[in-house]
């Protein structure tokens, strides 16, 4: 790697998440810049072991600028892609505009290239930051439509809580052998974001369908509508089986990932908000057609 640029009063550090002081420093930075609490990760066994953080620290041990990449294997249009996900790009307000982030992008890109990732994905509300590096922006889509007919609701589901050790063990076990929730785009082989998002995503319910050995992440944003956020299972059940198991008979369903494995079709519409999904990689790997990475995989 080309030597990191030096900045007065700052020290460059890499892979410092295992140092308790460094781990606290990144937690403080992310809380200050994004208002996001990564504290729940401690109960989940800490950070993703594939994480490659690069950062600048001040003399007092504060992390003033950080960027990280971790392994996020994906299926894109039926093909397994060895992808990296970029996250936690943040610079403290007093240190902005000095080129710290530009240098961290350069280093993180170099590390991903050395590690041999085929593609890099990220979420941002500032796509202009990444376009110069060959990232392409995609507006994600959700899929909505009338619910399928449910012959008989059985309501056999049991609620899971990530805070309960037995439930957490079951979640981990099921995540370890999950099938991609969609062939169009889905994670295959990254579990930690699902568990962290179980804390972070608003109003999400996790239900266990014993007969299908499936975890369903869902919520009910309004009467008559059910929103499906993710399914963790070795075999993806169809939507009518899921609704029957959850004991629900809604009028409409919104699926927050491509529903190609659900035996149901919905109409695609763009996700609202400033956040866009970006990808850097060969043209042949770019997703074709409307997609959304499950919100439980968002990073
Ligand atoms: C965005 C952020 C990381 C930039 O950090 P920084 O250290 O000030 O950035 P740099 O000085 O290294 O500038 C890097 C480049 O980004 C550009 N840039 C900086 N802030 C930008 C913004 N808000 N929107 C678009 N481009 C921006 C700079 O013009 C510069 O471009 P150049 O390389 O062509 O000269 C920082 O403002 C921040 O932490 N913001 C809040 C969190 C955030 O938005 N993170 C990124 C989300 S993915």
mmCIF file of C-alpha atoms and ligand atoms in Angstrom:
data_model
loop_
_atom_site.group_PDB
_atom_site.id
_atom_site.type_symbol
_atom_site.label_atom_id
_atom_site.label_comp_id
_atom_site.label_asym_id
_atom_site.label_seq_id
_atom_site.Cartn_x
_atom_site.Cartn_y
_atom_site.Cartn_z
ATOM 1 C CA UNK A 1 0.000 0.000 0.000
ATOM 2 C CA UNK A 2 1.241 3.544 -0.735
ATOM 3 C CA UNK A 3 2.111 5.224 2.580
ATOM 4 C CA UNK A 4 -0.860 7.051 4.112
ATOM 5 C CA UNK A 5 -0.735 10.827 3.780
ATOM 6 C CA UNK A 6 0.285 12.594 6.994
ATOM 7 C CA UNK A 7 -1.863 15.296 8.601
ATOM 8 C CA UNK A 8 -0.523 17.569 11.383
ATOM 9 C CA UNK A 9 -1.400 16.340 14.881
ATOM 10 C CA UNK A 10 -3.052 13.167 13.598
ATOM 11 C CA UNK A 11 -1.989 9.512 13.637
ATOM 12 C CA UNK A 12 -3.050 7.023 10.993
ATOM 13 C CA UNK A 13 -4.317 3.669 12.336
ATOM 14 C CA UNK A 14 -5.642 0.501 10.734
ATOM 15 C CA UNK A 15 -7.588 -2.473 12.072
ATOM 16 C CA UNK A 16 -7.999 -1.007 15.523
ATOM 17 C CA UNK A 17 -11.438 -2.465 16.372
ATOM 18 C CA UNK A 18 -9.925 -5.092 18.700
ATOM 19 C CA UNK A 19 -8.353 -2.368 20.856
ATOM 20 C CA UNK A 20 -11.035 -1.465 23.480
ATOM 21 C CA UNK A 21 -10.026 2.234 23.354
ATOM 22 C CA UNK A 22 -10.179 2.178 19.544
ATOM 23 C CA UNK A 23 -13.562 0.428 19.591
ATOM 24 C CA UNK A 24 -14.924 3.062 21.976
ATOM 25 C CA UNK A 25 -13.478 5.813 19.755
ATOM 26 C CA UNK A 26 -15.277 4.543 16.628
ATOM 27 C CA UNK A 27 -18.505 4.193 18.644
ATOM 28 C CA UNK A 28 -18.172 7.833 19.750
ATOM 29 C CA UNK A 29 -17.462 9.036 16.177
ATOM 30 C CA UNK A 30 -20.486 7.220 14.725
ATOM 31 C CA UNK A 31 -22.728 8.500 17.508
ATOM 32 C CA UNK A 32 -21.508 12.097 16.964
ATOM 33 C CA UNK A 33 -21.747 12.066 13.150
ATOM 34 C CA UNK A 34 -24.725 9.750 12.469
ATOM 35 C CA UNK A 35 -26.447 9.403 15.866
ATOM 36 C CA UNK A 36 -26.083 5.618 15.439
ATOM 37 C CA UNK A 37 -25.382 3.439 18.483
ATOM 38 C CA UNK A 38 -23.207 0.408 17.676
ATOM 39 C CA UNK A 39 -23.338 -0.636 21.362
ATOM 40 C CA UNK A 40 -25.646 -3.616 20.591
ATOM 41 C CA UNK A 41 -22.732 -5.176 18.678
ATOM 42 C CA UNK A 42 -21.007 -5.867 22.023
ATOM 43 C CA UNK A 43 -23.811 -8.267 22.967
ATOM 44 C CA UNK A 44 -23.483 -9.863 19.520
ATOM 45 C CA UNK A 45 -19.787 -10.665 19.904
ATOM 46 C CA UNK A 46 -18.310 -7.420 18.530
ATOM 47 C CA UNK A 47 -17.516 -6.315 15.017
ATOM 48 C CA UNK A 48 -17.513 -8.391 11.840
ATOM 49 C CA UNK A 49 -14.120 -10.151 11.765
ATOM 50 C CA UNK A 50 -13.683 -9.283 8.070
ATOM 51 C CA UNK A 51 -13.847 -5.553 8.836
ATOM 52 C CA UNK A 52 -10.910 -3.446 7.565
ATOM 53 C CA UNK A 53 -11.099 -0.002 9.197
ATOM 54 C CA UNK A 54 -8.696 2.829 8.381
ATOM 55 C CA UNK A 55 -8.710 5.995 10.433
ATOM 56 C CA UNK A 56 -7.001 9.094 11.771
ATOM 57 C CA UNK A 57 -6.813 9.701 15.544
ATOM 58 C CA UNK A 58 -5.925 12.911 17.370
ATOM 59 C CA UNK A 59 -3.413 13.108 20.239
ATOM 60 C CA UNK A 60 -6.210 12.640 22.799
ATOM 61 C CA UNK A 61 -7.204 9.268 21.293
ATOM 62 C CA UNK A 62 -10.300 10.587 19.508
ATOM 63 C CA UNK A 63 -11.057 8.988 16.169
ATOM 64 C CA UNK A 64 -11.580 12.053 13.953
ATOM 65 C CA UNK A 65 -11.981 10.316 10.567
ATOM 66 C CA UNK A 66 -12.823 6.738 9.686
ATOM 67 C CA UNK A 67 -13.750 4.497 6.786
ATOM 68 C CA UNK A 68 -14.221 0.723 6.757
ATOM 69 C CA UNK A 69 -14.825 -2.147 4.359
ATOM 70 C CA UNK A 70 -16.125 -5.597 5.245
ATOM 71 C CA UNK A 71 -16.907 -8.739 3.321
ATOM 72 C CA UNK A 72 -20.483 -8.934 2.032
ATOM 73 C CA UNK A 73 -20.894 -11.884 -0.347
ATOM 74 C CA UNK A 74 -23.884 -11.263 -2.595
ATOM 75 C CA UNK A 75 -25.976 -13.056 -5.162
ATOM 76 C CA UNK A 76 -26.630 -10.747 -8.097
ATOM 77 C CA UNK A 77 -28.821 -12.045 -10.921
ATOM 78 C CA UNK A 78 -28.107 -15.627 -9.886
ATOM 79 C CA UNK A 79 -24.323 -15.256 -9.705
ATOM 80 C CA UNK A 80 -22.315 -15.330 -6.474
ATOM 81 C CA UNK A 81 -20.263 -12.151 -6.192
ATOM 82 C CA UNK A 82 -17.384 -11.671 -3.783
ATOM 83 C CA UNK A 83 -18.345 -8.158 -2.721
ATOM 84 C CA UNK A 84 -17.103 -5.735 -0.087
ATOM 85 C CA UNK A 85 -19.387 -3.271 1.646
ATOM 86 C CA UNK A 86 -18.151 0.172 2.632
ATOM 87 C CA UNK A 87 -19.502 1.769 5.765
ATOM 88 C CA UNK A 88 -18.840 4.155 8.641
ATOM 89 C CA UNK A 89 -17.406 6.930 6.465
ATOM 90 C CA UNK A 90 -17.297 9.876 8.840
ATOM 91 C CA UNK A 91 -15.138 12.879 9.660
ATOM 92 C CA UNK A 92 -15.663 15.105 12.722
ATOM 93 C CA UNK A 93 -16.968 18.556 11.663
ATOM 94 C CA UNK A 94 -13.812 20.423 12.772
ATOM 95 C CA UNK A 95 -11.653 18.211 10.571
ATOM 96 C CA UNK A 96 -13.659 18.375 7.341
ATOM 97 C CA UNK A 97 -12.420 19.891 4.087
ATOM 98 C CA UNK A 98 -8.766 18.888 4.621
ATOM 99 C CA UNK A 99 -8.735 15.811 2.403
ATOM 100 C CA UNK A 100 -8.938 13.237 5.228
ATOM 101 C CA UNK A 101 -11.826 11.375 3.652
ATOM 102 C CA UNK A 102 -10.292 11.480 0.169
ATOM 103 C CA UNK A 103 -7.225 9.752 1.623
ATOM 104 C CA UNK A 104 -9.337 7.166 3.482
ATOM 105 C CA UNK A 105 -11.247 6.376 0.260
ATOM 106 C CA UNK A 106 -7.936 5.862 -1.554
ATOM 107 C CA UNK A 107 -6.622 3.547 1.157
ATOM 108 C CA UNK A 108 -9.870 1.567 1.481
ATOM 109 C CA UNK A 109 -10.062 1.122 -2.289
ATOM 110 C CA UNK A 110 -6.488 -0.116 -2.372
ATOM 111 C CA UNK A 111 -7.164 -2.568 0.459
ATOM 112 C CA UNK A 112 -10.240 -3.938 -1.332
ATOM 113 C CA UNK A 113 -8.295 -4.343 -4.570
ATOM 114 C CA UNK A 114 -5.498 -6.157 -2.739
ATOM 115 C CA UNK A 115 -8.041 -8.437 -1.043
ATOM 116 C CA UNK A 116 -9.419 -9.346 -4.479
ATOM 117 C CA UNK A 117 -13.033 -8.255 -4.081
ATOM 118 C CA UNK A 118 -14.954 -8.370 -7.383
ATOM 119 C CA UNK A 119 -17.262 -5.506 -6.471
ATOM 120 C CA UNK A 120 -17.852 -2.872 -3.805
ATOM 121 C CA UNK A 121 -21.250 -1.682 -2.601
ATOM 122 C CA UNK A 122 -22.282 1.178 -0.340
ATOM 123 C CA UNK A 123 -25.200 3.375 0.689
ATOM 124 C CA UNK A 124 -24.918 7.137 0.606
ATOM 125 C CA UNK A 125 -26.877 10.359 0.422
ATOM 126 C CA UNK A 126 -23.857 11.956 -1.292
ATOM 127 C CA UNK A 127 -23.263 9.946 -4.506
ATOM 128 C CA UNK A 128 -21.002 12.707 -5.841
ATOM 129 C CA UNK A 129 -18.395 11.617 -3.280
ATOM 130 C CA UNK A 130 -18.009 8.214 -4.923
ATOM 131 C CA UNK A 131 -18.756 8.799 -8.627
ATOM 132 C CA UNK A 132 -15.135 9.840 -9.353
ATOM 133 C CA UNK A 133 -14.082 6.343 -8.221
ATOM 134 C CA UNK A 134 -16.337 4.524 -10.695
ATOM 135 C CA UNK A 135 -19.315 3.863 -8.393
ATOM 136 C CA UNK A 136 -22.704 3.737 -10.136
ATOM 137 C CA UNK A 137 -25.840 4.891 -8.258
ATOM 138 C CA UNK A 138 -29.058 2.854 -8.171
ATOM 139 C CA UNK A 139 -32.405 3.893 -6.751
ATOM 140 C CA UNK A 140 -33.741 0.874 -4.861
ATOM 141 C CA UNK A 141 -37.307 -0.387 -5.369
ATOM 142 C CA UNK A 142 -39.946 -1.967 -3.130
ATOM 143 C CA UNK A 143 -42.588 -4.369 -4.410
ATOM 144 C CA UNK A 144 -46.281 -3.972 -3.520
ATOM 145 C CA UNK A 145 -49.550 -5.584 -4.519
ATOM 146 C CA UNK A 146 -52.648 -7.451 -3.399
ATOM 147 C CA UNK A 147 -51.916 -10.184 -0.888
ATOM 148 C CA UNK A 148 -52.144 -13.776 -2.130
ATOM 149 C CA UNK A 149 -55.141 -15.811 -1.058
ATOM 150 C CA UNK A 150 -54.403 -17.528 2.220
ATOM 151 C CA UNK A 151 -56.484 -20.693 2.489
ATOM 152 C CA UNK A 152 -56.194 -21.089 6.249
ATOM 153 C CA UNK A 153 -54.258 -19.000 8.739
ATOM 154 C CA UNK A 154 -52.672 -21.222 11.366
ATOM 155 C CA UNK A 155 -50.814 -18.599 13.431
ATOM 156 C CA UNK A 156 -48.105 -21.042 14.415
ATOM 157 C CA UNK A 157 -45.335 -18.431 14.563
ATOM 158 C CA UNK A 158 -43.312 -17.676 17.676
ATOM 159 C CA UNK A 159 -41.722 -14.281 18.293
ATOM 160 C CA UNK A 160 -37.957 -14.134 18.576
ATOM 161 C CA UNK A 161 -35.897 -11.608 20.470
ATOM 162 C CA UNK A 162 -32.202 -10.987 19.792
ATOM 163 C CA UNK A 163 -31.854 -10.172 23.500
ATOM 164 C CA UNK A 164 -32.835 -13.750 24.445
ATOM 165 C CA UNK A 165 -29.789 -16.105 24.332
ATOM 166 C CA UNK A 166 -31.787 -19.136 23.106
ATOM 167 C CA UNK A 167 -33.447 -17.077 20.356
ATOM 168 C CA UNK A 168 -30.098 -15.526 19.407
ATOM 169 C CA UNK A 169 -28.571 -19.006 19.084
ATOM 170 C CA UNK A 170 -31.448 -20.101 16.837
ATOM 171 C CA UNK A 171 -31.047 -16.942 14.733
ATOM 172 C CA UNK A 172 -27.320 -17.493 14.321
ATOM 173 C CA UNK A 173 -27.833 -21.142 13.377
ATOM 174 C CA UNK A 174 -30.478 -20.269 10.792
ATOM 175 C CA UNK A 175 -28.433 -17.355 9.396
ATOM 176 C CA UNK A 176 -25.421 -19.649 8.971
ATOM 177 C CA UNK A 177 -27.222 -21.859 6.460
ATOM 178 C CA UNK A 178 -29.610 -19.384 4.864
ATOM 179 C CA UNK A 179 -30.449 -19.327 1.180
ATOM 180 C CA UNK A 180 -30.381 -15.934 -0.571
ATOM 181 C CA UNK A 181 -33.811 -14.359 -0.157
ATOM 182 C CA UNK A 182 -33.787 -13.366 -3.835
ATOM 183 C CA UNK A 183 -31.861 -14.451 -6.901
ATOM 184 C CA UNK A 184 -31.851 -10.853 -8.180
ATOM 185 C CA UNK A 185 -29.862 -9.423 -5.299
ATOM 186 C CA UNK A 186 -29.368 -10.686 -1.751
ATOM 187 C CA UNK A 187 -26.698 -11.325 0.825
ATOM 188 C CA UNK A 188 -25.328 -14.821 1.153
ATOM 189 C CA UNK A 189 -22.931 -15.307 4.020
ATOM 190 C CA UNK A 190 -23.078 -12.151 6.143
ATOM 191 C CA UNK A 191 -25.023 -12.503 9.399
ATOM 192 C CA UNK A 192 -24.006 -9.696 11.703
ATOM 193 C CA UNK A 193 -25.845 -6.888 9.913
ATOM 194 C CA UNK A 194 -29.118 -8.835 10.232
ATOM 195 C CA UNK A 195 -28.637 -9.131 13.995
ATOM 196 C CA UNK A 196 -27.610 -5.482 14.432
ATOM 197 C CA UNK A 197 -30.520 -4.330 12.254
ATOM 198 C CA UNK A 198 -32.877 -6.320 14.474
ATOM 199 C CA UNK A 199 -32.008 -3.598 17.032
ATOM 200 C CA UNK A 200 -31.855 -0.656 14.618
ATOM 201 C CA UNK A 201 -34.745 -1.104 12.149
ATOM 202 C CA UNK A 202 -37.979 0.525 13.379
ATOM 203 C CA UNK A 203 -40.806 -1.748 14.531
ATOM 204 C CA UNK A 204 -39.395 -4.953 13.055
ATOM 205 C CA UNK A 205 -40.815 -8.224 14.379
ATOM 206 C CA UNK A 206 -38.886 -11.473 14.041
ATOM 207 C CA UNK A 207 -41.076 -14.576 13.908
ATOM 208 C CA UNK A 208 -40.041 -18.216 13.810
ATOM 209 C CA UNK A 209 -42.037 -20.585 11.599
ATOM 210 C CA UNK A 210 -41.214 -24.008 12.995
ATOM 211 C CA UNK A 211 -42.636 -26.043 10.101
ATOM 212 C CA UNK A 212 -40.596 -24.076 7.564
ATOM 213 C CA UNK A 213 -37.564 -23.585 9.870
ATOM 214 C CA UNK A 214 -37.714 -19.951 8.791
ATOM 215 C CA UNK A 215 -37.209 -16.579 10.465
ATOM 216 C CA UNK A 216 -39.521 -13.910 9.058
ATOM 217 C CA UNK A 217 -38.662 -10.215 9.570
ATOM 218 C CA UNK A 218 -41.834 -8.216 9.123
ATOM 219 C CA UNK A 219 -43.958 -5.320 10.341
ATOM 220 C CA UNK A 220 -47.454 -3.925 9.951
ATOM 221 C CA UNK A 221 -47.138 -0.225 9.063
ATOM 222 C CA UNK A 222 -50.911 0.266 8.733
ATOM 223 C CA UNK A 223 -54.145 -1.709 8.980
ATOM 224 C CA UNK A 224 -54.585 -4.109 6.078
ATOM 225 C CA UNK A 225 -50.942 -3.999 4.969
ATOM 226 C CA UNK A 226 -48.063 -6.298 5.859
ATOM 227 C CA UNK A 227 -44.477 -5.447 5.046
ATOM 228 C CA UNK A 228 -41.977 -8.255 4.596
ATOM 229 C CA UNK A 229 -38.368 -7.222 5.287
ATOM 230 C CA UNK A 230 -36.434 -10.484 5.069
ATOM 231 C CA UNK A 231 -36.615 -14.268 5.317
ATOM 232 C CA UNK A 232 -33.847 -16.372 6.823
ATOM 233 C CA UNK A 233 -34.195 -20.026 5.870
ATOM 234 C CA UNK A 234 -32.446 -22.797 3.979
ATOM 235 C CA UNK A 235 -35.522 -22.921 1.733
ATOM 236 C CA UNK A 236 -37.502 -19.753 1.086
ATOM 237 C CA UNK A 237 -41.214 -20.349 1.793
ATOM 238 C CA UNK A 238 -43.869 -18.863 -0.492
ATOM 239 C CA UNK A 239 -45.681 -15.701 0.570
ATOM 240 C CA UNK A 240 -49.020 -17.452 1.220
ATOM 241 C CA UNK A 241 -47.299 -19.977 3.506
ATOM 242 C CA UNK A 242 -45.628 -17.139 5.404
ATOM 243 C CA UNK A 243 -48.842 -15.173 5.880
ATOM 244 C CA UNK A 244 -50.682 -18.323 6.998
ATOM 245 C CA UNK A 245 -47.936 -19.101 9.513
ATOM 246 C CA UNK A 246 -47.983 -15.543 10.855
ATOM 247 C CA UNK A 247 -51.787 -15.768 11.154
ATOM 248 C CA UNK A 248 -52.263 -12.727 8.921
ATOM 249 C CA UNK A 249 -54.719 -12.060 6.125
ATOM 250 C CA UNK A 250 -53.863 -8.533 4.908
ATOM 251 C CA UNK A 251 -55.324 -6.828 1.853
ATOM 252 C CA UNK A 252 -51.948 -5.733 0.521
ATOM 253 C CA UNK A 253 -48.341 -6.751 0.934
ATOM 254 C CA UNK A 254 -45.149 -4.747 0.507
ATOM 255 C CA UNK A 255 -41.953 -6.730 0.051
ATOM 256 C CA UNK A 256 -38.686 -4.929 0.757
ATOM 257 C CA UNK A 257 -36.602 -7.171 -1.531
ATOM 258 C CA UNK A 258 -37.207 -8.665 -4.991
ATOM 259 C CA UNK A 259 -39.980 -11.239 -4.491
ATOM 260 C CA UNK A 260 -38.813 -13.673 -7.193
ATOM 261 C CA UNK A 261 -38.685 -16.613 -4.768
ATOM 262 C CA UNK A 262 -42.030 -15.944 -3.072
ATOM 263 C CA UNK A 263 -44.478 -17.270 -5.675
ATOM 264 C CA UNK A 264 -45.958 -13.774 -5.853
ATOM 265 C CA UNK A 265 -45.388 -10.628 -7.876
ATOM 266 C CA UNK A 266 -45.650 -6.989 -6.862
ATOM 267 C CA UNK A 267 -45.357 -3.670 -8.629
ATOM 268 C CA UNK A 268 -41.980 -1.998 -8.196
ATOM 269 C CA UNK A 269 -41.786 1.561 -6.877
ATOM 270 C CA UNK A 270 -38.789 3.651 -5.906
ATOM 271 C CA UNK A 271 -37.794 3.812 -2.245
ATOM 272 C CA UNK A 272 -38.264 7.367 -0.987
ATOM 273 C CA UNK A 273 -35.509 9.371 0.648
ATOM 274 C CA UNK A 274 -31.992 10.562 -0.137
ATOM 275 C CA UNK A 275 -30.166 7.277 0.298
ATOM 276 C CA UNK A 276 -28.932 5.552 -2.871
ATOM 277 C CA UNK A 277 -27.236 2.203 -3.351
ATOM 278 C CA UNK A 278 -23.926 2.411 -5.214
ATOM 279 C CA UNK A 279 -21.838 -0.288 -6.783
ATOM 280 C CA UNK A 280 -18.353 -0.404 -8.288
ATOM 281 C CA UNK A 281 -17.423 -3.392 -10.399
ATOM 282 C CA UNK A 282 -17.511 -4.800 -13.905
ATOM 283 C CA UNK A 283 -20.522 -3.859 -16.017
ATOM 284 C CA UNK A 284 -21.457 -7.565 -16.236
ATOM 285 C CA UNK A 285 -22.022 -7.734 -12.459
ATOM 286 C CA UNK A 286 -24.299 -4.692 -12.211
ATOM 287 C CA UNK A 287 -27.869 -5.651 -11.168
ATOM 288 C CA UNK A 288 -30.350 -5.816 -14.036
ATOM 289 C CA UNK A 289 -33.944 -4.847 -13.290
ATOM 290 C CA UNK A 290 -35.499 -3.419 -10.137
ATOM 291 C CA UNK A 291 -34.047 -4.528 -6.796
ATOM 292 C CA UNK A 292 -33.619 -3.737 -3.145
ATOM 293 C CA UNK A 293 -31.203 -5.277 -0.724
ATOM 294 C CA UNK A 294 -33.255 -6.308 2.309
ATOM 295 C CA UNK A 295 -33.326 -3.551 4.973
ATOM 296 C CA UNK A 296 -32.089 -6.249 7.367
ATOM 297 C CA UNK A 297 -28.884 -6.401 5.304
ATOM 298 C CA UNK A 298 -28.481 -2.630 5.091
ATOM 299 C CA UNK A 299 -25.159 -1.414 6.451
HETATM 300 C C1 LIG B 1 -18.699 13.561 3.745
HETATM 301 C C2 LIG B 1 -17.482 13.635 4.648
HETATM 302 C C3 LIG B 1 -17.078 12.217 5.055
HETATM 303 C C4 LIG B 1 -16.355 14.312 3.869
HETATM 304 O O1 LIG B 1 -15.189 14.330 4.677
HETATM 305 P P1 LIG B 1 -13.999 15.387 4.396
HETATM 306 O O2 LIG B 1 -12.797 14.915 5.129
HETATM 307 O O3 LIG B 1 -14.475 16.753 4.679
HETATM 308 O O4 LIG B 1 -13.800 15.217 2.836
HETATM 309 P P2 LIG B 1 -12.485 15.645 2.029
HETATM 310 O O5 LIG B 1 -12.000 16.964 2.509
HETATM 311 O O6 LIG B 1 -11.514 14.511 2.059
HETATM 312 O O7 LIG B 1 -13.059 15.776 0.566
HETATM 313 C C5 LIG B 1 -13.090 14.652 -0.290
HETATM 314 C C6 LIG B 1 -13.859 14.979 -1.522
HETATM 315 O O8 LIG B 1 -15.271 14.921 -1.238
HETATM 316 C C7 LIG B 1 -15.871 16.148 -1.609
HETATM 317 N N1 LIG B 1 -16.915 16.384 -0.613
HETATM 318 C C8 LIG B 1 -16.751 16.703 0.672
HETATM 319 N N2 LIG B 1 -17.944 16.812 1.294
HETATM 320 C C9 LIG B 1 -18.873 16.521 0.346
HETATM 321 C C10 LIG B 1 -20.284 16.486 0.346
HETATM 322 N N3 LIG B 1 -21.014 16.764 1.448
HETATM 323 N N4 LIG B 1 -20.922 16.152 -0.803
HETATM 324 C C11 LIG B 1 -20.229 15.878 -1.929
HETATM 325 N N5 LIG B 1 -18.872 15.914 -1.986
HETATM 326 C C12 LIG B 1 -18.206 16.239 -0.867
HETATM 327 C C13 LIG B 1 -14.765 17.171 -1.570
HETATM 328 O O9 LIG B 1 -15.064 18.256 -2.408
HETATM 329 C C14 LIG B 1 -13.590 16.384 -2.053
HETATM 330 O O10 LIG B 1 -13.620 16.284 -3.469
HETATM 331 P P3 LIG B 1 -12.254 16.198 -4.312
HETATM 332 O O11 LIG B 1 -11.579 14.907 -3.909
HETATM 333 O O12 LIG B 1 -12.723 16.187 -5.735
HETATM 334 O O13 LIG B 1 -11.462 17.396 -3.932
HETATM 335 C C15 LIG B 1 -17.780 14.466 5.937
HETATM 336 O O14 LIG B 1 -18.306 15.719 5.554
HETATM 337 C C16 LIG B 1 -18.772 13.793 6.884
HETATM 338 O O15 LIG B 1 -18.385 13.052 7.784
HETATM 339 N N6 LIG B 1 -20.092 14.059 6.661
HETATM 340 C C17 LIG B 1 -21.125 13.451 7.485
HETATM 341 C C18 LIG B 1 -21.214 11.960 7.287
HETATM 342 C C19 LIG B 1 -21.321 11.566 5.845
HETATM 343 O O16 LIG B 1 -22.066 12.151 5.065
HETATM 344 N N7 LIG B 1 -20.566 10.514 5.477
HETATM 345 C C20 LIG B 1 -20.498 9.983 4.131
HETATM 346 C C21 LIG B 1 -21.721 9.174 3.958
HETATM 347 S S1 LIG B 1 -21.474 7.834 2.888
#
